[in-house]
PDB file of C-alpha atoms in Angstrom:
ATOM      1  CA  MET A   1      -6.843  16.096  -8.714  1.00 48.00           C
ATOM      2  CA  GLY A   2      -7.384  19.743  -9.592  1.00 54.00           C
ATOM      3  CA  LEU A   3      -9.535  21.618  -7.078  1.00 53.00           C
ATOM      4  CA  GLN A   4     -11.986  24.127  -8.553  1.00 58.00           C
ATOM      5  CA  ILE A   5     -13.593  25.945  -5.674  1.00 59.00           C
ATOM      6  CA  ASP A   6     -16.663  27.218  -7.518  1.00 64.00           C
ATOM      7  CA  ASN A   7     -19.865  25.344  -6.641  1.00 72.00           C
ATOM      8  CA  LEU A   8     -18.129  22.339  -5.107  1.00 74.00           C
ATOM      9  CA  THR A   9     -20.278  19.851  -3.230  1.00 77.00           C
ATOM     10  CA  PRO A  10     -19.160  18.449   0.136  1.00 74.00           C
ATOM     11  CA  PHE A  11     -18.512  15.105  -1.560  1.00 73.00           C
ATOM     12  CA  GLU A  12     -16.166  16.736  -4.073  1.00 78.00           C
ATOM     13  CA  TYR A  13     -14.136  18.268  -1.228  1.00 81.00           C
ATOM     14  CA  LEU A  14     -13.867  14.824   0.351  1.00 77.00           C
ATOM     15  CA  TRP A  15     -13.025  13.240  -2.977  1.00 79.00           C
ATOM     16  CA  TRP A  16     -10.181  15.721  -3.513  1.00 83.00           C
ATOM     17  CA  TYR A  17      -8.752  15.037  -0.063  1.00 83.00           C
ATOM     18  CA  PHE A  18      -9.176  11.307  -0.577  1.00 81.00           C
ATOM     19  CA  ASN A  19      -7.085  11.411  -3.752  1.00 83.00           C
ATOM     20  CA  TYR A  20      -4.596  13.788  -2.191  1.00 87.00           C
ATOM     21  CA  VAL A  21      -3.820  11.197   0.485  1.00 85.00           C
ATOM     22  CA  PHE A  22      -3.682   8.407  -2.107  1.00 87.00           C
ATOM     23  CA  ALA A  23      -1.265  10.413  -4.226  1.00 89.00           C
ATOM     24  CA  GLY A  24       1.053  10.700  -1.235  1.00 88.00           C
ATOM     25  CA  THR A  25       0.680   7.012  -0.507  1.00 86.00           C
ATOM     26  CA  THR A  26       1.754   6.188  -4.061  1.00 89.00           C
ATOM     27  CA  ALA A  27       5.088   7.937  -3.432  1.00 89.00           C
ATOM     28  CA  THR A  28       5.639   6.370   0.006  1.00 88.00           C
ATOM     29  CA  ILE A  29       5.312   2.879  -1.454  1.00 88.00           C
ATOM     30  CA  VAL A  30       8.460   3.531  -3.464  1.00 92.00           C
ATOM     31  CA  SER A  31      10.509   4.688  -0.482  1.00 88.00           C
ATOM     32  CA  GLY A  32      10.819   1.207   1.014  1.00 83.00           C
ATOM     33  CA  ALA A  33      12.113  -0.236  -2.255  1.00 87.00           C
ATOM     34  CA  VAL A  34      14.909   2.353  -2.615  1.00 89.00           C
ATOM     35  CA  ALA A  35      15.764   2.788   1.061  1.00 81.00           C
ATOM     36  CA  GLU A  36      19.442   3.548   1.778  1.00 81.00           C
ATOM     37  CA  ARG A  37      20.256   3.582  -1.957  1.00 86.00           C
ATOM     38  CA  CYS A  38      18.576   6.754  -3.129  1.00 88.00           C
ATOM     39  CA  GLN A  39      19.646  10.377  -2.699  1.00 89.00           C
ATOM     40  CA  PHE A  40      17.199  12.674  -0.966  1.00 89.00           C
ATOM     41  CA  ARG A  41      16.885  15.001  -3.965  1.00 93.00           C
ATOM     42  CA  ALA A  42      15.982  11.984  -6.112  1.00 91.00           C
ATOM     43  CA  TYR A  43      13.307  11.132  -3.541  1.00 90.00           C
ATOM     44  CA  LEU A  44      11.891  14.650  -3.848  1.00 92.00           C
ATOM     45  CA  ILE A  45      11.894  14.495  -7.642  1.00 94.00           C
ATOM     46  CA  TYR A  46      10.210  11.107  -8.041  1.00 91.00           C
ATOM     47  CA  SER A  47       7.676  11.906  -5.297  1.00 92.00           C
ATOM     48  CA  THR A  48       6.677  15.101  -7.093  1.00 93.00           C
ATOM     49  CA  VAL A  49       6.405  13.403 -10.472  1.00 93.00           C
ATOM     50  CA  LEU A  50       4.476  10.401  -9.146  1.00 93.00           C
ATOM     51  CA  ALA A  51       2.030  12.350  -6.997  1.00 91.00           C
ATOM     52  CA  GLY A  52       1.623  15.345  -9.289  1.00 91.00           C
ATOM     53  CA  PHE A  53       1.595  13.862 -12.765  1.00 92.00           C
ATOM     54  CA  ILE A  54       1.514  10.067 -12.973  1.00 92.00           C
ATOM     55  CA  TYR A  55      -0.942   9.081 -10.244  1.00 91.00           C
ATOM     56  CA  PRO A  56      -3.632  11.614 -11.276  1.00 91.00           C
ATOM     57  CA  VAL A  57      -3.668  10.112 -14.791  1.00 91.00           C
ATOM     58  CA  ALA A  58      -4.013   6.532 -13.508  1.00 89.00           C
ATOM     59  CA  ALA A  59      -6.682   7.590 -10.993  1.00 88.00           C
ATOM     60  CA  HIS A  60      -8.594   9.386 -13.763  1.00 89.00           C
ATOM     61  CA  TRP A  61      -8.484   6.300 -15.978  1.00 89.00           C
ATOM     62  CA  ILE A  62      -9.964   4.071 -13.257  1.00 86.00           C
ATOM     63  CA  TRP A  63     -12.245   6.309 -11.160  1.00 84.00           C
ATOM     64  CA  SER A  64     -13.444   9.125 -13.399  1.00 83.00           C
ATOM     65  CA  PRO A  65     -16.609   8.549 -15.497  1.00 85.00           C
ATOM     66  CA  ASP A  66     -14.519   9.849 -18.409  1.00 88.00           C
ATOM     67  CA  GLY A  67     -11.702   7.351 -17.822  1.00 85.00           C
ATOM     68  CA  PHE A  68     -11.319   4.558 -20.370  1.00 88.00           C
ATOM     69  CA  LEU A  69     -11.092   1.939 -17.576  1.00 85.00           C
ATOM     70  CA  PHE A  70     -14.123   3.210 -15.682  1.00 83.00           C
ATOM     71  CA  GLY A  71     -16.711   0.447 -15.472  1.00 78.00           C
ATOM     72  CA  ARG A  72     -14.266  -2.041 -16.991  1.00 81.00           C
ATOM     73  CA  THR A  73     -12.314  -2.649 -13.802  1.00 76.00           C
ATOM     74  CA  TYR A  74     -13.064  -2.632 -10.101  1.00 72.00           C
ATOM     75  CA  ASP A  75     -10.757  -0.807  -7.700  1.00 76.00           C
ATOM     76  CA  PHE A  76     -11.247  -0.756  -3.948  1.00 70.00           C
ATOM     77  CA  ALA A  77      -9.111   1.415  -1.673  1.00 69.00           C
ATOM     78  CA  GLY A  78      -6.667   2.156  -4.453  1.00 70.00           C
ATOM     79  CA  GLY A  79      -5.773  -1.484  -4.996  1.00 72.00           C
ATOM     80  CA  GLY A  80      -5.119  -0.697  -8.639  1.00 77.00           C
ATOM     81  CA  ALA A  81      -4.675   3.042  -9.057  1.00 83.00           C
ATOM     82  CA  VAL A  82      -2.449   3.436  -5.989  1.00 86.00           C
ATOM     83  CA  HIS A  83      -0.593   0.170  -5.596  1.00 83.00           C
ATOM     84  CA  MET A  84      -0.192  -0.479  -9.305  1.00 85.00           C
ATOM     85  CA  VAL A  85       1.526   2.872  -9.857  1.00 90.00           C
ATOM     86  CA  GLY A  86       3.529   2.744  -6.651  1.00 90.00           C
ATOM     87  CA  GLY A  87       4.448  -0.923  -7.146  1.00 89.00           C
ATOM     88  CA  TRP A  88       5.705  -0.474 -10.677  1.00 91.00           C
ATOM     89  CA  ALA A  89       7.684   2.617  -9.704  1.00 93.00           C
ATOM     90  CA  ALA A  90       9.166   0.736  -6.736  1.00 92.00           C
ATOM     91  CA  ALA A  91      10.126  -2.192  -8.946  1.00 93.00           C
ATOM     92  CA  MET A  92      11.795   0.064 -11.495  1.00 93.00           C
ATOM     93  CA  GLY A  93      13.663   1.926  -8.764  1.00 92.00           C
ATOM     94  CA  ALA A  94      14.911  -1.316  -7.217  1.00 91.00           C
ATOM     95  CA  ILE A  95      16.061  -2.621 -10.614  1.00 93.00           C
ATOM     96  CA  VAL A  96      17.936   0.575 -11.458  1.00 92.00           C
ATOM     97  CA  LEU A  97      19.603   0.948  -8.053  1.00 91.00           C
ATOM     98  CA  GLY A  98      20.281  -2.702  -7.438  1.00 89.00           C
ATOM     99  CA  PRO A  99      20.708  -4.405  -4.030  1.00 87.00           C
ATOM    100  CA  ARG A 100      22.109  -2.703  -0.956  1.00 84.00           C
ATOM    101  CA  LYS A 101      25.861  -2.789  -0.404  1.00 83.00           C
ATOM    102  CA  GLY A 102      26.774  -5.962   1.457  1.00 82.00           C
ATOM    103  CA  LYS A 103      23.537  -7.740   0.582  1.00 85.00           C
ATOM    104  CA  PHE A 104      25.384 -10.366  -1.503  1.00 87.00           C
ATOM    105  CA  ILE A 105      28.792 -11.892  -0.893  1.00 86.00           C
ATOM    106  CA  VAL A 106      30.824 -14.549  -2.685  1.00 86.00           C
ATOM    107  CA  ASP A 107      31.502 -17.618  -0.582  1.00 82.00           C
ATOM    108  CA  GLU A 108      34.517 -19.911  -0.744  1.00 81.00           C
ATOM    109  CA  SER A 109      33.039 -21.890  -3.618  1.00 84.00           C
ATOM    110  CA  GLY A 110      32.598 -18.750  -5.691  1.00 81.00           C
ATOM    111  CA  LYS A 111      28.838 -18.755  -5.341  1.00 87.00           C
ATOM    112  CA  LYS A 112      26.983 -15.518  -4.637  1.00 87.00           C
ATOM    113  CA  VAL A 113      24.852 -15.819  -1.521  1.00 88.00           C
ATOM    114  CA  ALA A 114      22.444 -13.364   0.110  1.00 85.00           C
ATOM    115  CA  VAL A 115      23.281 -11.921   3.523  1.00 85.00           C
ATOM    116  CA  ASP A 116      20.559 -11.139   6.035  1.00 80.00           C
ATOM    117  CA  ILE A 117      20.476  -7.430   6.892  1.00 79.00           C
ATOM    118  CA  PRO A 118      18.437  -7.086  10.102  1.00 76.00           C
ATOM    119  CA  GLY A 119      16.472  -3.965  10.898  1.00 76.00           C
ATOM    120  CA  HIS A 120      18.221  -1.301  12.926  1.00 78.00           C
ATOM    121  CA  ASN A 121      15.375  -0.638  15.385  1.00 86.00           C
ATOM    122  CA  SER A 122      12.755  -3.337  15.948  1.00 88.00           C
ATOM    123  CA  THR A 123      10.799  -1.156  18.380  1.00 91.00           C
ATOM    124  CA  LEU A 124      10.228   1.581  15.827  1.00 91.00           C
ATOM    125  CA  ALA A 125       9.459  -0.986  13.119  1.00 89.00           C
ATOM    126  CA  VAL A 126       6.741  -2.553  15.285  1.00 92.00           C
ATOM    127  CA  LEU A 127       5.353   0.865  16.217  1.00 94.00           C
ATOM    128  CA  GLY A 128       5.191   1.892  12.574  1.00 90.00           C
ATOM    129  CA  THR A 129       3.449  -1.388  11.695  1.00 90.00           C
ATOM    130  CA  LEU A 130       0.801  -0.850  14.361  1.00 90.00           C
ATOM    131  CA  ILE A 131       0.226   2.734  13.232  1.00 90.00           C
ATOM    132  CA  LEU A 132      -0.145   1.542   9.643  1.00 86.00           C
ATOM    133  CA  TRP A 133      -2.508  -1.208  10.713  1.00 87.00           C
ATOM    134  CA  PHE A 134      -4.687   1.370  12.427  1.00 86.00           C
ATOM    135  CA  GLY A 135      -4.535   3.548   9.331  1.00 82.00           C
ATOM    136  CA  PHE A 136      -5.717   0.668   7.156  1.00 81.00           C
ATOM    137  CA  PHE A 137      -9.114   0.811   8.856  1.00 82.00           C
ATOM    138  CA  ALA A 138      -9.633   4.294   7.469  1.00 78.00           C
ATOM    139  CA  PHE A 139      -7.941   3.315   4.219  1.00 76.00           C
ATOM    140  CA  ASN A 140     -10.248   0.355   3.523  1.00 76.00           C
ATOM    141  CA  GLY A 141     -13.326   1.346   5.507  1.00 75.00           C
ATOM    142  CA  GLY A 142     -13.210   4.947   4.292  1.00 73.00           C
ATOM    143  CA  SER A 143     -13.111   3.789   0.696  1.00 71.00           C
ATOM    144  CA  SER A 144     -16.810   3.063   0.976  1.00 64.00           C
ATOM    145  CA  TYR A 145     -17.211   6.870   1.161  1.00 58.00           C
ATOM    146  CA  ALA A 146     -20.208   6.721   3.465  1.00 58.00           C
ATOM    147  CA  ILE A 147     -21.441   4.888   6.533  1.00 55.00           C
ATOM    148  CA  ALA A 148     -24.984   6.316   6.499  1.00 53.00           C
ATOM    149  CA  GLY A 149     -27.531   3.830   5.234  1.00 56.00           C
ATOM    150  CA  GLU A 150     -27.778   0.104   5.862  1.00 62.00           C
ATOM    151  CA  GLU A 151     -25.932  -1.058   2.722  1.00 63.00           C
ATOM    152  CA  ALA A 152     -22.999   1.344   3.167  1.00 67.00           C
ATOM    153  CA  PHE A 153     -22.835   0.486   6.849  1.00 70.00           C
ATOM    154  CA  ASP A 154     -22.595  -3.209   5.994  1.00 75.00           C
ATOM    155  CA  ALA A 155     -19.857  -2.548   3.399  1.00 73.00           C
ATOM    156  CA  VAL A 156     -17.728  -0.599   5.885  1.00 77.00           C
ATOM    157  CA  GLY A 157     -18.229  -3.308   8.520  1.00 79.00           C
ATOM    158  CA  ARG A 158     -17.090  -6.024   6.146  1.00 78.00           C
ATOM    159  CA  ALA A 159     -14.084  -3.977   5.068  1.00 79.00           C
ATOM    160  CA  VAL A 160     -12.762  -3.395   8.591  1.00 82.00           C
ATOM    161  CA  VAL A 161     -13.393  -7.022   9.628  1.00 84.00           C
ATOM    162  CA  CYS A 162     -11.493  -8.268   6.580  1.00 81.00           C
ATOM    163  CA  THR A 163      -8.693  -5.813   7.380  1.00 83.00           C
ATOM    164  CA  THR A 164      -8.419  -7.126  10.923  1.00 87.00           C
ATOM    165  CA  LEU A 165      -8.531 -10.814   9.944  1.00 87.00           C
ATOM    166  CA  GLY A 166      -6.157 -10.342   7.013  1.00 86.00           C
ATOM    167  CA  GLY A 167      -3.495  -8.618   9.106  1.00 89.00           C
ATOM    168  CA  ALA A 168      -3.853 -11.025  12.026  1.00 91.00           C
ATOM    169  CA  PHE A 169      -3.731 -14.168   9.858  1.00 90.00           C
ATOM    170  CA  GLY A 170      -0.760 -12.861   7.853  1.00 91.00           C
ATOM    171  CA  GLY A 171       1.157 -12.015  11.039  1.00 93.00           C
ATOM    172  CA  VAL A 172       0.505 -15.353  12.743  1.00 94.00           C
ATOM    173  CA  LEU A 173       1.243 -17.415   9.629  1.00 93.00           C
ATOM    174  CA  THR A 174       4.609 -15.755   8.932  1.00 94.00           C
ATOM    175  CA  MET A 175       5.522 -15.833  12.643  1.00 95.00           C
ATOM    176  CA  ILE A 176       5.137 -19.612  12.643  1.00 96.00           C
ATOM    177  CA  TRP A 177       6.721 -20.001   9.220  1.00 94.00           C
ATOM    178  CA  GLY A 178       9.674 -17.868  10.246  1.00 92.00           C
ATOM    179  CA  TYR A 179      10.235 -19.993  13.328  1.00 94.00           C
ATOM    180  CA  PHE A 180      10.849 -23.061  11.190  1.00 93.00           C
ATOM    181  CA  VAL A 181      12.972 -21.181   8.664  1.00 90.00           C
ATOM    182  CA  VAL A 182      15.331 -19.274  10.979  1.00 86.00           C
ATOM    183  CA  GLY A 183      14.958 -21.399  14.118  1.00 90.00           C
ATOM    184  CA  HIS A 184      13.524 -18.743  16.422  1.00 90.00           C
ATOM    185  CA  TRP A 185      10.618 -16.317  16.727  1.00 91.00           C
ATOM    186  CA  ASN A 186      11.421 -13.395  14.442  1.00 90.00           C
ATOM    187  CA  ILE A 187       9.535 -10.085  14.817  1.00 91.00           C
ATOM    188  CA  SER A 188      10.551  -8.855  11.362  1.00 89.00           C
ATOM    189  CA  TRP A 189       8.861 -11.874   9.752  1.00 90.00           C
ATOM    190  CA  THR A 190       5.744 -11.226  11.789  1.00 93.00           C
ATOM    191  CA  ILE A 191       5.317  -7.554  10.940  1.00 93.00           C
ATOM    192  CA  ASN A 192       6.016  -8.110   7.254  1.00 90.00           C
ATOM    193  CA  GLY A 193       3.421 -10.893   7.182  1.00 91.00           C
ATOM    194  CA  LEU A 194       0.964  -8.623   8.979  1.00 92.00           C
ATOM    195  CA  LEU A 195       1.344  -5.869   6.405  1.00 86.00           C
ATOM    196  CA  GLY A 196       1.275  -8.353   3.527  1.00 85.00           C
ATOM    197  CA  GLY A 197      -1.944  -9.850   4.853  1.00 85.00           C
ATOM    198  CA  MET A 198      -3.658  -6.458   4.938  1.00 81.00           C
ATOM    199  CA  VAL A 199      -2.554  -5.569   1.410  1.00 75.00           C
ATOM    200  CA  ARG A 200      -3.478  -8.924  -0.139  1.00 68.00           C
ATOM    201  CA  LEU A 201      -6.932  -8.963   1.426  1.00 64.00           C
ATOM    202  CA  ARG A 202      -8.164  -6.127  -0.763  1.00 59.00           C
ATOM    203  CA  PHE A 203      -9.392  -8.521  -3.384  1.00 54.00           C
ATOM    204  CA  PHE A 204     -11.619 -10.158  -0.806  1.00 54.00           C
ATOM    205  CA  VAL A 205     -12.774  -6.808   0.537  1.00 52.00           C
ATOM    206  CA  LEU A 206     -13.739  -5.816  -2.985  1.00 52.00           C
ATOM    207  CA  LEU A 207     -15.738  -9.015  -3.504  1.00 52.00           C
ATOM    208  CA  SER A 208     -17.434  -8.546  -0.150  1.00 49.00           C
ATOM    209  CA  CYS A 209     -18.462  -4.979  -0.931  1.00 48.00           C
ATOM    210  CA  VAL A 210     -19.565  -5.766  -4.481  1.00 48.00           C
ATOM    211  CA  ARG A 211     -21.810  -8.543  -3.183  1.00 48.00           C
ATOM    212  CA  SER A 212     -23.340  -6.141  -0.659  1.00 48.00           C
TER     213      SER A 212
END
């Protein structure tokens, strides 16, 4: 992650920026898991520690020729280095903080049941999902690092097609599934399925690019 300005190649500048964005993404993954239960100063602290100290180590292990996992594991678009670090941090934060207030109640029989907490603004949630979907094209397609040349061009094409199909299929599937579960068309199910489809497809994007 360190940027030494002496004799840097254009690729090294791009590589630094690429990891800079991934480091920020690692911290943002955690924010959803601790939403409404985390103080802002805690958010600043864990974001600094994750992006500045933990993620660079994991990224070095996987992507640097000197890393002990380099060549032993395949990582496309940060599927391991980014989402592994962010996912584990999010899980630990959720475990420590516990559920939101009012998420669980005790019914008349004494059984603890979960209460649905709907989103506060569906319009903004959908807008954010569409923005993120658009960003995934750069996230996955840009992870090929280059479009010049036939092989790289094919890899980028496969990545963006898989991104589109994964998001679309995930959104449609959960939209239909949600209809039978809650009894009506639910936009929150749809957008969560859309995002889940784009994240889960990375394994198939990796296979597609490796084969190319």
